[in-house]
């Protein structure tokens, strides 16, 4: 149980295009999902908290108009990188918080590697 | 000063050794503590979680939390080459508060066969 999927696992795009990444909790409901990015040999940096049915909460320094988040259902959150540039190339990972958990357990997807040419 | 400090390693041990991984933190509001294992180019996998102080054991893994010292540990007994990965500690404040996890930088572990 507690499986989170991400799609696509890898994407290469041209500068200026938009890329959508999906995060799904496959066997549990997740009112709250989180989006992180990770640079090589560095830890995960929280970008935003995605709440089902409401606006996402962005961390300081993260442009909400560039990283659009939609959490339309209890099992799906999407991150759209708009007008991507080479500096947006990174490993993007989502996590889903188990709604019924009292320990704030969060389960991670396998990540999406974005390369912007 | 980072909220969570973790030695990045790499930590290299022979197969069968006991491994000790540690994190310190500064935010006394942290109540939930987790350890994740991340293989290269993969998402983190939840290994252990604990609440407040105390020990928790699961197979070869033992997690310890000492809130008075703001110090948490993960012990791996009888380490195996398959344990070679980056280990991330993570923590968060109380249930009704901020739910996002704050991560350590991760410790890269290499278990030599």
GROMACS .gro file of C-alpha atoms in nm:
model
  230
    1UNK     CA    1   0.000   0.000   0.000
    2UNK     CA    2   0.083   0.372   0.008
    3UNK     CA    3   0.212   0.394  -0.347
    4UNK     CA    4   0.263   0.724  -0.522
    5UNK     CA    5   0.323   0.744  -0.894
    6UNK     CA    6   0.461   1.025  -1.106
    7UNK     CA    7   0.434   1.076  -1.477
    8UNK     CA    8   0.641   1.125  -1.679
    9UNK     CA    9   0.955   0.985  -1.522
   10UNK     CA   10   1.173   1.180  -1.760
   11UNK     CA   11   1.107   1.469  -1.994
   12UNK     CA   12   1.324   1.672  -2.226
   13UNK     CA   13   1.182   1.992  -2.368
   14UNK     CA   14   1.284   2.304  -2.550
   15UNK     CA   15   1.326   2.634  -2.372
   16UNK     CA   16   1.001   2.830  -2.360
   17UNK     CA   17   0.767   2.531  -2.359
   18UNK     CA   18   0.548   2.418  -2.071
   19UNK     CA   19   0.570   2.081  -1.902
   20UNK     CA   20   0.307   1.911  -1.688
   21UNK     CA   21   0.399   1.655  -1.423
   22UNK     CA   22   0.134   1.437  -1.260
   23UNK     CA   23   0.145   1.296  -0.908
   24UNK     CA   24  -0.104   1.027  -0.809
   25UNK     CA   25  -0.167   0.844  -0.484
   26UNK     CA   26  -0.267   0.501  -0.610
   27UNK     CA   27  -0.420   0.333  -0.308
   28UNK     CA   28  -0.496   0.607  -0.057
   29UNK     CA   29  -0.647   0.949  -0.035
   30UNK     CA   30  -0.426   1.250   0.003
   31UNK     CA   31  -0.582   1.585   0.081
   32UNK     CA   32  -0.233   1.729   0.096
   33UNK     CA   33   0.050   1.671  -0.148
   34UNK     CA   34   0.388   1.837  -0.164
   35UNK     CA   35   0.619   1.926  -0.449
   36UNK     CA   36   0.996   1.924  -0.407
   37UNK     CA   37   1.290   1.977  -0.633
   38UNK     CA   38   1.627   1.820  -0.585
   39UNK     CA   39   1.957   1.917  -0.741
   40UNK     CA   40   2.237   1.661  -0.776
   41UNK     CA   41   2.380   1.551  -0.442
   42UNK     CA   42   2.156   1.792  -0.256
   43UNK     CA   43   1.857   1.742  -0.035
   44UNK     CA   44   1.494   1.799  -0.122
   45UNK     CA   45   1.378   2.157  -0.129
   46UNK     CA   46   1.009   2.213  -0.071
   47UNK     CA   47   0.850   2.417  -0.347
   48UNK     CA   48   0.483   2.417  -0.254
   49UNK     CA   49   0.209   2.249  -0.058
   50UNK     CA   50  -0.086   2.137  -0.265
   51UNK     CA   51  -0.427   2.113  -0.099
   52UNK     CA   52  -0.723   1.948  -0.265
   53UNK     CA   53  -0.987   2.201  -0.357
   54UNK     CA   54  -0.787   2.509  -0.263
   55UNK     CA   55  -0.492   2.713  -0.378
   56UNK     CA   56  -0.143   2.582  -0.328
   57UNK     CA   57   0.087   2.740  -0.074
   58UNK     CA   58   0.425   2.831  -0.221
   59UNK     CA   59   0.754   2.855  -0.038
   60UNK     CA   60   0.942   3.181  -0.036
   61UNK     CA   61   1.125   3.237  -0.360
   62UNK     CA   62   0.911   3.000  -0.567
   63UNK     CA   63   0.721   3.177  -0.845
   64UNK     CA   64   0.360   3.066  -0.835
   65UNK     CA   65   0.296   3.189  -1.189
   66UNK     CA   66   0.583   2.978  -1.317
   67UNK     CA   67   0.508   2.662  -1.122
   68UNK     CA   68   0.134   2.610  -1.151
   69UNK     CA   69  -0.015   2.355  -0.916
   70UNK     CA   70  -0.358   2.200  -0.942
   71UNK     CA   71  -0.497   1.950  -0.692
   72UNK     CA   72  -0.828   1.860  -0.847
   73UNK     CA   73  -0.898   1.536  -0.663
   74UNK     CA   74  -0.793   1.345  -0.353
   75UNK     CA   75  -0.555   1.134  -0.558
   76UNK     CA   76  -0.409   1.370  -0.817
   77UNK     CA   77  -0.194   1.681  -0.809
   78UNK     CA   78  -0.025   1.833  -1.113
   79UNK     CA   79   0.272   2.066  -1.142
   80UNK     CA   80   0.308   2.265  -1.462
   81UNK     CA   81   0.639   2.433  -1.529
   82UNK     CA   82   0.548   2.720  -1.760
   83UNK     CA   83   0.790   2.871  -2.009
   84UNK     CA   84   1.063   2.639  -1.893
   85UNK     CA   85   1.425   2.751  -1.908
   86UNK     CA   86   1.749   2.555  -1.868
   87UNK     CA   87   1.779   2.665  -1.504
   88UNK     CA   88   1.452   2.479  -1.436
   89UNK     CA   89   1.625   2.151  -1.519
   90UNK     CA   90   1.606   1.944  -1.203
   91UNK     CA   91   1.460   1.636  -1.038
   92UNK     CA   92   1.103   1.707  -0.930
   93UNK     CA   93   0.953   1.484  -0.663
   94UNK     CA   94   0.606   1.484  -0.516
   95UNK     CA   95   0.488   1.337  -0.191
   96UNK     CA   96   0.142   1.257  -0.063
   97UNK     CA   97   0.040   1.276   0.298
   98UNK     CA   98  -0.166   0.986   0.427
   99UNK     CA   99  -0.494   1.145   0.534
  100UNK     CA  100  -0.566   0.901   0.816
  101UNK     CA  101  -0.213   0.909   0.955
  102UNK     CA  102  -0.152   1.057   1.296
  103UNK     CA  103   0.222   1.059   1.232
  104UNK     CA  104   0.222   1.288   0.931
  105UNK     CA  105   0.354   1.005   0.715
  106UNK     CA  106   0.433   1.111   0.363
  107UNK     CA  107   0.506   0.886   0.071
  108UNK     CA  108   0.709   0.992  -0.226
  109UNK     CA  109   0.675   0.938  -0.595
  110UNK     CA  110   0.969   0.812  -0.801
  111UNK     CA  111   1.049   1.160  -0.931
  112UNK     CA  112   1.052   1.329  -1.270
  113UNK     CA  113   1.376   1.435  -1.429
  114UNK     CA  114   1.325   1.751  -1.632
  115UNK     CA  115   1.585   1.863  -1.881
  116UNK     CA  116   1.528   2.193  -2.058
  117UNK     CA  117   1.742   2.246  -2.364
  118UNK     CA  118   2.210   2.777   1.069
  119UNK     CA  119   1.998   2.511   0.901
  120UNK     CA  120   1.699   2.378   1.092
  121UNK     CA  121   1.821   2.022   1.040
  122UNK     CA  122   2.187   1.926   1.020
  123UNK     CA  123   2.307   1.596   0.879
  124UNK     CA  124   2.658   1.486   0.791
  125UNK     CA  125   2.662   1.431   0.412
  126UNK     CA  126   2.925   1.155   0.429
  127UNK     CA  127   3.004   0.948   0.236
  128UNK     CA  128   3.013   0.685   0.505
  129UNK     CA  129   3.182   0.364   0.395
  130UNK     CA  130   3.150   0.046   0.603
  131UNK     CA  131   3.217  -0.324   0.547
  132UNK     CA  132   2.929  -0.564   0.502
  133UNK     CA  133   2.790  -0.677   0.838
  134UNK     CA  134   2.887  -0.362   1.024
  135UNK     CA  135   2.653  -0.161   1.244
  136UNK     CA  136   2.582   0.177   1.089
  137UNK     CA  137   2.488   0.485   1.287
  138UNK     CA  138   2.331   0.780   1.107
  139UNK     CA  139   2.246   1.099   1.290
  140UNK     CA  140   2.072   1.433   1.262
  141UNK     CA  141   2.051   1.732   1.489
  142UNK     CA  142   1.784   1.996   1.473
  143UNK     CA  143   1.713   2.335   1.623
  144UNK     CA  144   1.332   2.368   1.609
  145UNK     CA  145   1.184   2.246   1.937
  146UNK     CA  146   0.840   2.231   1.773
  147UNK     CA  147   0.937   1.921   1.575
  148UNK     CA  148   0.743   1.623   1.703
  149UNK     CA  149   0.741   1.376   1.413
  150UNK     CA  150   1.063   1.222   1.296
  151UNK     CA  151   1.122   1.007   0.992
  152UNK     CA  152   1.400   0.837   0.806
  153UNK     CA  153   1.391   0.794   0.432
  154UNK     CA  154   1.620   0.595   0.207
  155UNK     CA  155   1.685   0.725  -0.143
  156UNK     CA  156   1.857   0.531  -0.415
  157UNK     CA  157   2.018   0.723  -0.698
  158UNK     CA  158   1.766   0.884  -0.931
  159UNK     CA  159   1.470   0.750  -0.732
  160UNK     CA  160   1.219   0.901  -0.493
  161UNK     CA  161   1.275   0.865  -0.117
  162UNK     CA  162   1.133   0.555   0.051
  163UNK     CA  163   0.996   0.582   0.406
  164UNK     CA  164   1.190   0.355   0.641
  165UNK     CA  165   1.093   0.453   0.991
  166UNK     CA  166   0.882   0.709   1.169
  167UNK     CA  167   0.864   0.801   1.535
  168UNK     CA  168   0.676   1.045   1.747
  169UNK     CA  169   0.843   1.247   2.023
  170UNK     CA  170   1.122   1.077   2.216
  171UNK     CA  171   1.204   0.710   2.239
  172UNK     CA  172   1.316   0.413   2.034
  173UNK     CA  173   1.152   0.216   1.759
  174UNK     CA  174   1.278  -0.105   1.605
  175UNK     CA  175   1.187  -0.264   1.273
  176UNK     CA  176   1.396  -0.558   1.164
  177UNK     CA  177   1.755  -0.445   1.120
  178UNK     CA  178   1.663  -0.080   1.170
  179UNK     CA  179   1.634   0.110   1.498
  180UNK     CA  180   1.532   0.474   1.521
  181UNK     CA  181   1.607   0.680   1.831
  182UNK     CA  182   1.487   1.026   1.922
  183UNK     CA  183   1.628   1.236   2.204
  184UNK     CA  184   1.424   1.553   2.213
  185UNK     CA  185   1.614   1.695   2.509
  186UNK     CA  186   1.928   1.697   2.296
  187UNK     CA  187   1.745   1.759   1.966
  188UNK     CA  188   1.920   1.457   1.825
  189UNK     CA  189   1.790   1.162   1.625
  190UNK     CA  190   1.963   0.848   1.509
  191UNK     CA  191   1.908   0.555   1.276
  192UNK     CA  192   2.100   0.234   1.340
  193UNK     CA  193   2.134  -0.036   1.078
  194UNK     CA  194   2.247  -0.375   1.200
  195UNK     CA  195   2.416  -0.636   0.982
  196UNK     CA  196   2.448  -0.387   0.699
  197UNK     CA  197   2.421  -0.520   0.344
  198UNK     CA  198   2.548  -0.387   0.010
  199UNK     CA  199   2.183  -0.328  -0.080
  200UNK     CA  200   2.169  -0.074   0.203
  201UNK     CA  201   2.401   0.151   0.001
  202UNK     CA  202   2.195   0.463  -0.057
  203UNK     CA  203   2.144   0.814   0.071
  204UNK     CA  204   1.960   0.832   0.403
  205UNK     CA  205   1.755   1.141   0.475
  206UNK     CA  206   1.618   1.240   0.810
  207UNK     CA  207   1.297   1.440   0.803
  208UNK     CA  208   1.084   1.600   1.068
  209UNK     CA  209   0.777   1.810   1.113
  210UNK     CA  210   0.589   2.004   1.375
  211UNK     CA  211   0.267   1.899   1.544
  212UNK     CA  212  -0.018   1.742   1.350
  213UNK     CA  213  -0.230   2.054   1.331
  214UNK     CA  214   0.060   2.273   1.235
  215UNK     CA  215   0.283   2.289   0.930
  216UNK     CA  216   0.268   1.952   0.767
  217UNK     CA  217   0.555   1.986   0.524
  218UNK     CA  218   0.867   1.793   0.619
  219UNK     CA  219   1.200   1.956   0.680
  220UNK     CA  220   1.478   1.739   0.551
  221UNK     CA  221   1.840   1.696   0.641
  222UNK     CA  222   2.088   1.709   0.356
  223UNK     CA  223   2.120   1.330   0.352
  224UNK     CA  224   2.407   1.094   0.435
  225UNK     CA  225   2.544   0.881   0.156
  226UNK     CA  226   2.616   0.528   0.282
  227UNK     CA  227   2.831   0.275   0.102
  228UNK     CA  228   2.840  -0.084   0.229
  229UNK     CA  229   3.138  -0.269   0.086
  230UNK     CA  230   3.090  -0.642   0.014
   0.00000   0.00000   0.00000
